[in-house]
mmCIF file of C-alpha atoms in Angstrom:
data_model
loop_
_atom_site.group_PDB
_atom_site.id
_atom_site.type_symbol
_atom_site.label_atom_id
_atom_site.label_comp_id
_atom_site.label_asym_id
_atom_site.label_seq_id
_atom_site.Cartn_x
_atom_site.Cartn_y
_atom_site.Cartn_z
ATOM 1 C CA MET A 533 138.102 119.711 91.012
ATOM 2 C CA GLU A 534 136.534 117.345 88.560
ATOM 3 C CA LYS A 535 138.828 115.721 86.109
ATOM 4 C CA VAL A 536 138.020 115.754 82.423
ATOM 5 C CA ILE A 537 136.602 112.455 81.222
ATOM 6 C CA ASP A 538 136.712 111.131 77.708
ATOM 7 C CA GLN A 539 132.980 110.570 77.186
ATOM 8 C CA LYS A 540 133.348 107.948 74.479
ATOM 9 C CA GLN A 541 135.690 105.898 76.641
ATOM 10 C CA ASN A 542 133.337 106.462 79.550
ATOM 11 C CA PHE A 543 130.448 105.043 77.549
ATOM 12 C CA LEU A 544 132.266 102.083 76.033
ATOM 13 C CA LYS A 545 133.963 100.786 79.172
ATOM 14 C CA GLY A 546 130.716 99.135 80.322
ATOM 15 C CA PHE A 547 130.650 96.733 77.396
ATOM 16 C CA ILE A 548 133.877 94.773 77.616
ATOM 17 C CA LYS A 549 136.546 96.264 79.861
ATOM 18 C CA GLU A 550 134.378 96.863 82.901
ATOM 19 C CA ASN A 551 131.364 94.810 81.928
ATOM 20 C CA PRO A 552 129.346 94.495 85.139
ATOM 21 C CA VAL A 553 128.565 90.825 84.637
ATOM 22 C CA PHE A 554 131.612 89.353 82.930
ATOM 23 C CA THR A 555 134.388 91.167 84.737
ATOM 24 C CA LEU A 556 132.988 92.839 87.841
ATOM 25 C CA LEU A 557 130.644 89.929 88.672
ATOM 26 C CA LEU A 558 127.974 92.277 89.955
ATOM 27 C CA GLY A 559 124.259 91.670 89.712
ATOM 28 C CA LEU A 560 124.457 87.954 89.175
ATOM 29 C CA CYS A 561 121.057 87.156 90.666
ATOM 30 C CA PRO A 562 118.963 88.669 87.844
ATOM 31 C CA THR A 563 121.629 87.568 85.361
ATOM 32 C CA LEU A 564 121.003 83.946 86.235
ATOM 33 C CA GLY A 565 117.359 84.236 87.182
ATOM 34 C CA VAL A 566 115.726 85.816 84.155
ATOM 35 C CA THR A 567 117.863 84.723 81.212
ATOM 36 C CA SER A 568 115.951 81.635 80.167
ATOM 37 C CA THR A 569 115.223 83.481 76.896
ATOM 38 C CA ALA A 570 116.953 86.347 75.086
ATOM 39 C CA ILE A 571 113.845 88.554 75.271
ATOM 40 C CA ASN A 572 113.634 88.284 79.052
ATOM 41 C CA GLY A 573 117.331 89.088 79.331
ATOM 42 C CA LEU A 574 116.925 92.160 77.133
ATOM 43 C CA GLY A 575 113.849 93.343 79.043
ATOM 44 C CA MET A 576 115.582 93.012 82.387
ATOM 45 C CA GLY A 577 118.707 94.697 81.008
ATOM 46 C CA LEU A 578 116.744 97.691 79.736
ATOM 47 C CA ALA A 579 114.766 98.024 82.971
ATOM 48 C CA THR A 580 118.021 98.066 84.916
ATOM 49 C CA THR A 581 119.520 100.567 82.460
ATOM 50 C CA PHE A 582 116.645 102.967 83.078
ATOM 51 C CA VAL A 583 117.049 102.732 86.845
ATOM 52 C CA LEU A 584 120.820 103.077 86.560
ATOM 53 C CA VAL A 585 120.692 106.164 84.325
ATOM 54 C CA MET A 586 118.009 107.944 86.342
ATOM 55 C CA SER A 587 119.510 107.192 89.736
ATOM 56 C CA ASN A 588 122.971 108.217 88.518
ATOM 57 C CA ILE A 589 121.616 111.562 87.274
ATOM 58 C CA VAL A 590 119.706 112.284 90.481
ATOM 59 C CA VAL A 591 122.575 111.236 92.727
ATOM 60 C CA ALA A 592 125.000 113.404 90.741
ATOM 61 C CA LEU A 593 122.647 116.402 90.956
ATOM 62 C CA ILE A 594 121.985 116.267 94.686
ATOM 63 C CA LYS A 595 125.273 114.818 95.892
ATOM 64 C CA ASN A 596 126.222 118.085 97.589
ATOM 65 C CA LEU A 597 122.958 118.266 99.537
ATOM 66 C CA ILE A 598 123.269 114.821 101.111
ATOM 67 C CA PRO A 599 125.208 114.626 104.376
ATOM 68 C CA ASP A 600 127.958 112.078 104.127
ATOM 69 C CA LYS A 601 126.659 109.903 106.970
ATOM 70 C CA VAL A 602 123.277 109.134 105.436
ATOM 71 C CA ARG A 603 124.681 108.808 101.940
ATOM 72 C CA ILE A 604 123.945 105.116 101.390
ATOM 73 C CA PRO A 605 120.356 105.129 102.731
ATOM 74 C CA SER A 606 119.578 108.194 100.586
ATOM 75 C CA PHE A 607 120.940 106.467 97.504
ATOM 76 C CA ILE A 608 118.825 103.418 98.299
ATOM 77 C CA VAL A 609 115.670 105.533 98.561
ATOM 78 C CA ILE A 610 116.418 107.220 95.227
ATOM 79 C CA ILE A 611 117.011 103.859 93.558
ATOM 80 C CA ALA A 612 113.932 102.290 95.142
ATOM 81 C CA SER A 613 111.740 105.123 93.833
ATOM 82 C CA PHE A 614 112.876 104.563 90.268
ATOM 83 C CA VAL A 615 112.458 100.815 90.645
ATOM 84 C CA THR A 616 108.868 101.391 91.775
ATOM 85 C CA ILE A 617 108.302 103.539 88.672
ATOM 86 C CA VAL A 618 109.669 100.797 86.404
ATOM 87 C CA ASP A 619 107.622 98.177 88.217
ATOM 88 C CA LEU A 620 104.357 100.078 87.812
ATOM 89 C CA VAL A 621 104.996 101.133 84.206
ATOM 90 C CA MET A 622 105.878 97.585 83.171
ATOM 91 C CA GLU A 623 102.852 96.195 84.952
ATOM 92 C CA GLY A 624 100.683 98.620 82.985
ATOM 93 C CA TYR A 625 102.210 98.417 79.528
ATOM 94 C CA LEU A 626 104.086 95.104 79.351
ATOM 95 C CA PRO A 627 102.104 92.761 81.594
ATOM 96 C CA GLY A 628 103.488 89.637 79.880
ATOM 97 C CA LEU A 629 107.121 90.569 80.450
ATOM 98 C CA HIS A 630 106.319 91.803 83.948
ATOM 99 C CA GLU A 631 104.871 88.398 84.770
ATOM 100 C CA GLN A 632 107.955 86.640 83.387
ATOM 101 C CA LEU A 633 110.470 88.759 85.266
ATOM 102 C CA GLY A 634 108.299 88.704 88.381
ATOM 103 C CA LEU A 635 110.242 88.977 91.594
ATOM 104 C CA PHE A 636 113.365 90.269 89.907
ATOM 105 C CA ILE A 637 111.910 93.697 89.085
ATOM 106 C CA PRO A 638 111.635 94.868 92.715
ATOM 107 C CA LEU A 639 114.985 93.185 93.295
ATOM 108 C CA ILE A 640 116.710 95.726 91.013
ATOM 109 C CA VAL A 641 116.913 97.735 94.252
ATOM 110 C CA VAL A 642 119.470 95.374 95.709
ATOM 111 C CA ASN A 643 121.338 94.920 92.440
ATOM 112 C CA CYS A 644 124.894 95.781 93.436
ATOM 113 C CA ILE A 645 125.594 97.491 90.088
ATOM 114 C CA VAL A 646 123.103 100.284 90.674
ATOM 115 C CA LEU A 647 124.252 101.149 94.184
ATOM 116 C CA GLY A 648 127.852 100.501 93.156
ATOM 117 C CA ARG A 649 127.760 103.060 90.319
ATOM 118 C CA ALA A 650 125.937 105.608 92.485
ATOM 119 C CA GLU A 651 128.593 105.310 95.165
ATOM 120 C CA ALA A 652 131.676 104.867 92.974
ATOM 121 C CA PHE A 653 130.867 107.175 90.065
ATOM 122 C CA ALA A 654 127.813 109.407 90.372
ATOM 123 C CA SER A 655 128.701 110.746 93.814
ATOM 124 C CA ARG A 656 132.026 112.048 92.439
ATOM 125 C CA ASN A 657 131.156 113.287 88.934
ATOM 126 C CA ASN A 658 128.770 115.707 87.252
ATOM 127 C CA ALA A 659 125.340 114.781 85.940
ATOM 128 C CA ILE A 660 126.297 114.376 82.276
ATOM 129 C CA SER A 661 129.248 112.060 82.881
ATOM 130 C CA SER A 662 127.124 110.112 85.346
ATOM 131 C CA MET A 663 124.339 109.754 82.826
ATOM 132 C CA ILE A 664 126.752 108.424 80.214
ATOM 133 C CA ASP A 665 128.349 106.120 82.760
ATOM 134 C CA GLY A 666 124.924 104.786 83.716
ATOM 135 C CA LEU A 667 123.952 104.326 80.088
ATOM 136 C CA GLY A 668 127.183 102.496 79.233
ATOM 137 C CA MET A 669 127.067 100.267 82.289
ATOM 138 C CA GLY A 670 123.364 99.585 81.853
ATOM 139 C CA LEU A 671 123.688 98.687 78.189
ATOM 140 C CA GLY A 672 126.719 96.552 79.009
ATOM 141 C CA PHE A 673 124.569 94.731 81.539
ATOM 142 C CA ALA A 674 121.755 94.399 78.989
ATOM 143 C CA PHE A 675 124.271 93.113 76.445
ATOM 144 C CA ALA A 676 125.521 90.454 78.858
ATOM 145 C CA LEU A 677 121.996 89.374 79.785
ATOM 146 C CA THR A 678 120.855 89.189 76.175
ATOM 147 C CA LEU A 679 123.952 87.200 75.220
ATOM 148 C CA LEU A 680 123.438 84.729 78.054
ATOM 149 C CA GLY A 681 119.725 84.535 77.268
ATOM 150 C CA ALA A 682 120.460 83.902 73.584
ATOM 151 C CA VAL A 683 122.969 81.146 74.368
ATOM 152 C CA ARG A 684 120.537 79.444 76.731
ATOM 153 C CA GLU A 685 117.636 79.831 74.324
ATOM 154 C CA ILE A 686 119.575 78.440 71.369
ATOM 155 C CA LEU A 687 120.910 75.465 73.312
ATOM 156 C CA GLY A 688 117.765 74.880 75.319
ATOM 157 C CA SER A 689 115.000 75.224 72.746
ATOM 158 C CA LEU A 690 116.846 75.760 69.456
ATOM 159 C CA SER A 691 115.221 79.154 68.940
ATOM 160 C CA LEU A 692 116.215 82.817 69.266
ATOM 161 C CA PHE A 693 113.986 85.712 70.405
ATOM 162 C CA GLY A 694 111.091 83.248 70.240
ATOM 163 C CA PHE A 695 111.705 82.221 66.617
ATOM 164 C CA LYS A 696 112.551 78.606 65.871
ATOM 165 C CA ILE A 697 115.908 78.448 64.087
ATOM 166 C CA PHE A 698 116.498 74.698 64.130
ATOM 167 C CA PRO A 699 113.915 71.918 64.163
ATOM 168 C CA GLY A 700 113.906 69.640 67.205
ATOM 169 C CA ASP A 701 113.850 69.986 70.966
ATOM 170 C CA GLY A 702 117.228 71.040 72.305
ATOM 171 C CA LEU A 703 118.754 70.386 75.716
ATOM 172 C CA LEU A 704 116.119 71.149 78.314
ATOM 173 C CA VAL A 705 118.738 71.555 81.031
ATOM 174 C CA PHE A 706 119.825 74.941 79.622
ATOM 175 C CA VAL A 707 116.371 76.385 80.164
ATOM 176 C CA LEU A 708 116.287 75.098 83.743
ATOM 177 C CA ALA A 709 118.345 76.370 86.665
ATOM 178 C CA PRO A 710 121.569 74.332 86.269
ATOM 179 C CA GLY A 711 121.999 75.499 82.669
ATOM 180 C CA ALA A 712 122.142 79.109 83.829
ATOM 181 C CA PHE A 713 125.156 78.456 86.035
ATOM 182 C CA ILE A 714 126.940 76.318 83.475
ATOM 183 C CA ALA A 715 126.318 78.674 80.522
ATOM 184 C CA LEU A 716 127.488 81.695 82.524
ATOM 185 C CA GLY A 717 130.586 79.813 83.666
ATOM 186 C CA PHE A 718 131.597 79.081 80.097
ATOM 187 C CA LEU A 719 130.745 82.604 78.879
ATOM 188 C CA ILE A 720 132.946 84.156 81.553
ATOM 189 C CA ALA A 721 135.768 81.785 80.645
ATOM 190 C CA ILE A 722 135.447 82.718 76.941
ATOM 191 C CA MET A 723 135.346 86.459 77.715
ATOM 192 C CA ASP A 724 138.424 86.041 79.863
ATOM 193 C CA TRP A 725 140.212 84.254 77.041
ATOM 194 C CA PHE A 726 139.358 87.086 74.598
ATOM 195 C CA LYS A 727 140.623 89.699 76.996
ATOM 196 C CA ARG A 728 143.866 87.835 77.554
ATOM 197 C CA LYS A 729 144.391 87.540 73.781
ATOM 198 C CA GLN A 730 143.851 91.266 73.409
ATOM 199 C CA GLU A 731 146.324 92.087 76.152
ATOM 200 C CA GLU A 732 148.894 89.831 74.527
ATOM 201 C CA ARG A 733 148.405 91.604 71.225
ATOM 202 C CA VAL A 734 148.860 95.003 72.892
ATOM 203 C CA LYS A 735 152.022 93.747 74.561
ATOM 204 C CA VAL A 736 153.456 92.418 71.285
ATOM 205 C CA SER A 737 152.724 95.567 69.295
ATOM 206 C CA SER A 738 154.160 97.975 71.851
ATOM 207 C CA MET T 57 101.170 69.002 107.494
ATOM 208 C CA GLU T 58 100.918 72.153 105.408
ATOM 209 C CA TYR T 59 103.686 73.741 107.453
ATOM 210 C CA PHE T 60 105.841 70.699 106.877
ATOM 211 C CA ILE T 61 105.350 70.938 103.107
ATOM 212 C CA ILE T 62 106.309 74.631 103.106
ATOM 213 C CA PHE T 63 109.371 73.785 105.178
ATOM 214 C CA ILE T 64 110.634 70.931 102.999
ATOM 215 C CA SER T 65 109.858 72.590 99.686
ATOM 216 C CA ALA T 66 111.684 75.800 100.657
ATOM 217 C CA ILE T 67 114.811 73.890 101.676
ATOM 218 C CA PHE T 68 115.075 71.296 98.929
ATOM 219 C CA VAL T 69 112.646 71.674 96.046
ATOM 220 C CA ASN T 70 112.659 75.430 95.580
ATOM 221 C CA ASN T 71 116.075 76.015 97.094
ATOM 222 C CA ILE T 72 116.509 79.750 97.278
ATOM 223 C CA VAL T 73 120.008 79.815 95.796
ATOM 224 C CA LEU T 74 120.072 76.904 93.409
ATOM 225 C CA SER T 75 116.648 77.157 91.857
ATOM 226 C CA GLN T 76 115.389 80.683 92.632
ATOM 227 C CA PHE T 77 118.728 82.458 92.051
ATOM 228 C CA LEU T 78 118.488 84.673 95.107
ATOM 229 C CA GLY T 79 121.561 85.530 97.143
ATOM 230 C CA ILE T 80 124.076 84.580 94.468
ATOM 231 C CA CYS T 81 126.505 87.342 95.489
ATOM 232 C CA PRO T 82 127.242 85.965 98.972
ATOM 233 C CA PHE T 83 126.927 82.446 97.564
ATOM 234 C CA LEU T 84 129.922 83.095 95.306
ATOM 235 C CA GLY T 85 131.600 85.713 97.484
ATOM 236 C CA VAL T 86 131.943 84.118 100.914
ATOM 237 C CA SER T 87 132.109 80.461 99.986
ATOM 238 C CA ASN T 88 135.867 80.030 99.994
ATOM 239 C CA LYS T 89 135.962 78.394 103.411
ATOM 240 C CA THR T 90 133.410 76.263 105.213
ATOM 241 C CA THR T 91 133.798 78.290 108.412
ATOM 242 C CA THR T 92 132.968 81.631 106.793
ATOM 243 C CA ALA T 93 130.099 79.989 104.924
ATOM 244 C CA LEU T 94 128.760 78.777 108.283
ATOM 245 C CA GLY T 95 128.997 82.278 109.778
ATOM 246 C CA MET T 96 127.210 83.810 106.817
ATOM 247 C CA SER T 97 124.400 81.261 106.985
ATOM 248 C CA GLY T 98 123.933 81.991 110.679
ATOM 249 C CA ALA T 99 123.658 85.711 109.995
ATOM 250 C CA VAL T 100 121.214 85.125 107.133
ATOM 251 C CA LEU T 101 119.045 82.821 109.248
ATOM 252 C CA PHE T 102 118.811 85.461 111.955
ATOM 253 C CA VAL T 103 118.198 88.504 109.760
ATOM 254 C CA MET T 104 115.870 86.743 107.326
ATOM 255 C CA THR T 105 113.542 85.563 110.084
ATOM 256 C CA VAL T 106 113.380 88.948 111.806
ATOM 257 C CA ALA T 107 113.090 90.860 108.511
ATOM 258 C CA THR T 108 110.250 88.671 107.270
ATOM 259 C CA ILE T 109 108.271 89.123 110.491
ATOM 260 C CA VAL T 110 108.771 92.904 110.460
ATOM 261 C CA THR T 111 107.944 93.357 106.770
ATOM 262 C CA TYR T 112 104.905 91.100 107.175
ATOM 263 C CA LEU T 113 103.606 93.301 109.998
ATOM 264 C CA ILE T 114 104.350 96.469 108.021
ATOM 265 C CA GLN T 115 102.549 95.131 104.978
ATOM 266 C CA HIS T 116 99.423 94.094 106.873
ATOM 267 C CA TYR T 117 99.181 96.824 109.487
ATOM 268 C CA ILE T 118 100.564 99.888 107.679
ATOM 269 C CA LEU T 119 100.693 99.513 103.892
ATOM 270 C CA VAL T 120 97.372 97.724 103.329
ATOM 271 C CA PRO T 121 95.167 99.808 105.705
ATOM 272 C CA PHE T 122 96.498 103.080 104.256
ATOM 273 C CA GLU T 123 96.339 101.743 100.675
ATOM 274 C CA ILE T 124 99.936 102.557 99.909
ATOM 275 C CA THR T 125 101.070 99.086 98.850
ATOM 276 C CA PHE T 126 102.815 100.591 95.824
ATOM 277 C CA LEU T 127 105.455 101.849 98.266
ATOM 278 C CA LYS T 128 106.289 98.235 99.085
ATOM 279 C CA THR T 129 109.753 98.211 97.546
ATOM 280 C CA VAL T 130 110.825 101.494 99.131
ATOM 281 C CA ALA T 131 109.405 100.583 102.533
ATOM 282 C CA TYR T 132 110.867 97.077 102.626
ATOM 283 C CA ILE T 133 114.392 98.000 101.638
ATOM 284 C CA LEU T 134 114.497 100.824 104.188
ATOM 285 C CA VAL T 135 113.176 98.541 106.907
ATOM 286 C CA ILE T 136 115.684 95.842 106.060
ATOM 287 C CA ALA T 137 118.605 98.284 105.917
ATOM 288 C CA SER T 138 117.761 99.831 109.277
ATOM 289 C CA LEU T 139 116.932 96.452 110.778
ATOM 290 C CA VAL T 140 120.393 95.165 109.965
ATOM 291 C CA GLN T 141 121.880 98.199 111.722
ATOM 292 C CA ILE T 142 119.691 97.685 114.787
ATOM 293 C CA VAL T 143 120.466 93.982 114.942
ATOM 294 C CA GLU T 144 124.145 94.840 114.804
ATOM 295 C CA ILE T 145 123.860 97.327 117.689
ATOM 296 C CA ILE T 146 121.711 95.039 119.851
ATOM 297 C CA LEU T 147 123.926 92.016 119.278
ATOM 298 C CA LYS T 148 126.988 94.017 120.251
ATOM 299 C CA LYS T 149 125.382 94.875 123.622
ATOM 300 C CA VAL T 150 123.477 91.696 124.414
ATOM 301 C CA SER T 151 125.624 88.906 123.072
ATOM 302 C CA PRO T 152 129.204 89.876 122.242
ATOM 303 C CA ALA T 153 130.026 86.245 121.502
ATOM 304 C CA LEU T 154 127.373 85.993 118.794
ATOM 305 C CA PHE T 155 128.417 89.403 117.481
ATOM 306 C CA GLN T 156 131.986 88.146 117.183
ATOM 307 C CA ALA T 157 130.790 85.245 115.092
ATOM 308 C CA LEU T 158 128.326 87.095 112.858
ATOM 309 C CA GLY T 159 129.629 90.675 112.990
ATOM 310 C CA VAL T 160 131.544 90.809 109.732
ATOM 311 C CA PHE T 161 128.683 89.362 107.763
ATOM 312 C CA LEU T 162 125.933 91.668 108.942
ATOM 313 C CA PRO T 163 126.704 94.733 106.765
ATOM 314 C CA LEU T 164 126.888 92.470 103.710
ATOM 315 C CA ILE T 165 123.374 91.251 104.307
ATOM 316 C CA THR T 166 121.604 94.474 103.317
ATOM 317 C CA THR T 167 122.549 93.872 99.710
ATOM 318 C CA ASN T 168 121.656 90.188 99.889
ATOM 319 C CA CYS T 169 118.684 89.942 97.581
ATOM 320 C CA ALA T 170 117.510 86.769 99.301
ATOM 321 C CA ILE T 171 116.281 88.824 102.279
ATOM 322 C CA LEU T 172 114.186 91.224 100.196
ATOM 323 C CA GLY T 173 113.198 88.367 97.897
ATOM 324 C CA VAL T 174 111.780 86.243 100.716
ATOM 325 C CA ALA T 175 109.948 89.243 102.179
ATOM 326 C CA ILE T 176 108.257 89.832 98.822
ATOM 327 C CA LEU T 177 107.588 86.132 98.147
ATOM 328 C CA VAL T 178 105.783 85.805 101.472
ATOM 329 C CA ILE T 179 103.388 88.570 100.453
ATOM 330 C CA GLN T 180 102.981 87.170 96.925
ATOM 331 C CA ASN T 181 102.149 83.699 98.236
ATOM 332 C CA ASP T 182 99.607 85.083 100.726
ATOM 333 C CA TYR T 183 101.119 83.292 103.712
ATOM 334 C CA ASN T 184 99.863 83.988 107.208
ATOM 335 C CA LEU T 185 102.314 84.952 109.948
ATOM 336 C CA ILE T 186 103.201 81.403 111.054
ATOM 337 C CA GLU T 187 103.620 80.196 107.475
ATOM 338 C CA SER T 188 105.790 83.235 106.744
ATOM 339 C CA VAL T 189 108.080 82.522 109.673
ATOM 340 C CA ILE T 190 108.396 78.874 108.672
ATOM 341 C CA PHE T 191 109.071 79.858 105.063
ATOM 342 C CA ALA T 192 111.743 82.363 106.135
ATOM 343 C CA ILE T 193 113.510 79.901 108.427
ATOM 344 C CA ALA T 194 113.390 77.140 105.822
ATOM 345 C CA SER T 195 114.685 79.457 103.085
ATOM 346 C CA ALA T 196 117.571 80.478 105.300
ATOM 347 C CA ILE T 197 118.353 76.838 106.053
ATOM 348 C CA GLY T 198 118.240 76.144 102.316
ATOM 349 C CA PHE T 199 120.660 79.020 101.729
ATOM 350 C CA GLY T 200 122.940 77.641 104.449
ATOM 351 C CA LEU T 201 122.800 74.129 103.056
ATOM 352 C CA ALA T 202 123.674 75.300 99.543
ATOM 353 C CA ILE T 203 126.500 77.629 100.586
ATOM 354 C CA ILE T 204 128.100 75.141 103.002
ATOM 355 C CA LEU T 205 128.000 72.308 100.461
ATOM 356 C CA PHE T 206 129.418 74.667 97.851
ATOM 357 C CA ALA T 207 132.208 75.853 100.159
ATOM 358 C CA GLY T 208 133.183 72.251 100.834
ATOM 359 C CA LEU T 209 133.352 71.538 97.120
ATOM 360 C CA ARG T 210 135.398 74.662 96.452
ATOM 361 C CA GLU T 211 137.908 73.758 99.156
ATOM 362 C CA ARG T 212 138.494 70.479 97.336
ATOM 363 C CA MET T 213 138.730 72.271 93.978
ATOM 364 C CA GLU T 214 141.713 74.273 95.191
ATOM 365 C CA MET T 215 143.860 71.162 94.923
ATOM 366 C CA THR T 216 142.876 70.123 91.411
ATOM 367 C CA GLU T 217 144.562 71.035 88.151
ATOM 368 C CA LEU T 218 142.382 73.215 85.913
ATOM 369 C CA PRO T 219 142.825 74.824 82.487
ATOM 370 C CA GLU T 220 144.115 78.391 82.955
ATOM 371 C CA GLY T 221 140.942 80.128 81.783
ATOM 372 C CA MET T 222 138.588 78.077 83.931
ATOM 373 C CA LYS T 223 140.268 78.876 87.242
ATOM 374 C CA GLY T 224 138.261 80.817 89.804
ATOM 375 C CA VAL T 225 134.807 82.015 88.923
ATOM 376 C CA PRO T 226 134.039 79.949 85.784
ATOM 377 C CA ALA T 227 134.876 76.692 87.556
ATOM 378 C CA ALA T 228 132.873 77.797 90.604
ATOM 379 C CA LEU T 229 129.842 78.545 88.448
ATOM 380 C CA ILE T 230 130.013 75.158 86.780
ATOM 381 C CA ILE T 231 130.219 73.431 90.174
ATOM 382 C CA ALA T 232 127.176 75.459 91.200
ATOM 383 C CA GLY T 233 125.447 74.223 88.060
ATOM 384 C CA ILE T 234 126.155 70.602 88.936
ATOM 385 C CA LEU T 235 125.021 71.182 92.524
ATOM 386 C CA SER T 236 121.847 72.733 91.179
ATOM 387 C CA MET T 237 121.329 69.700 88.979
ATOM 388 C CA ALA T 238 121.638 67.495 92.050
ATOM 389 C CA PHE T 239 118.958 69.545 93.810
ATOM 390 C CA MET T 240 116.669 69.078 90.806
ATOM 391 C CA GLY T 241 116.412 65.471 91.938
ATOM 392 C CA PHE T 242 114.166 66.661 94.762
ATOM 393 C CA ALA T 243 111.705 68.135 92.269
ATOM 394 C CA GLY T 244 109.014 65.483 92.512
ATOM 395 C CA MET T 245 109.107 65.303 96.287
ATOM 396 C CA VAL T 246 106.356 67.752 97.217
#
């Protein structure tokens, strides 16, 4: 029996409550690797969203045909096929972005979020809930990547989405590797602080 | 000399964790103790070397001759996933002692993006077989170096007083950032 799921809740949980990056700490490699600018973060986030939505739908549709023992390898093949599609389409239509994201496009395959949602959600729910779950989680991931990219871009080169917002040079370190770790560390701490505040407010009002 | 440059640059200059951002999950996940970090690095060294050789052979003797290189991602991940299983089974039979030491870490390795990443990088950089093997070994050593250093730092961090919100992951990420900054000092070396 499948339990009834509140679709709005299902969609929104990916943004804050179960945000893959800030709370579940999944998929940190692309999160750190491609977020030197907000545009790259957004592009990577949307590519992952596509793979997540499509693989969730397919897994939910054929979950009853897959024997339990070869479940994980089958999921991996499904995911890898969609990643190949994204890779080829991006290479054809967005060669600039494809060049920037480089290695991290094929690496969507091993992004723990995609396999994690297939295993934890899509293999237990119907196609529509799985699609919404994938969309919410994917956009939550894209949101986190864009946010981190924006923070690094503003601090590192004083611009946002490629537009200069302040004159001057900025702190180069935020564009380079160490800045990724440090910026993400602070973002997670801030998110944590917000969540704790919210919980306190809920506790007081109840 | 060329081999030496590949070796040094993969360990220090382009460290796989701290400057390429591959294998962050195990880097943060199993770096609580130096001993577990050591076990994980051993497993990565073993699997990365074997996986790179196998994917190299598949690329050059199957995918390229049949002109199906677009299946690269699918083929590689399947090979790596099954390879990890085979390694696990063989180790259990041949060397139970080594299996004891690495056993727990092997299943985790399939989702370690460093393995797939190195396999793809080798093809992108057009290395020959010997260069690929050297690159794989050096990358794994670089991974080991980073994770063991990081584990040592985190063990020390346990004892320090931190603001409530920074405990755990945020503090770990900032340490990783500082470690990465230290590795940037090697940048001009090669």
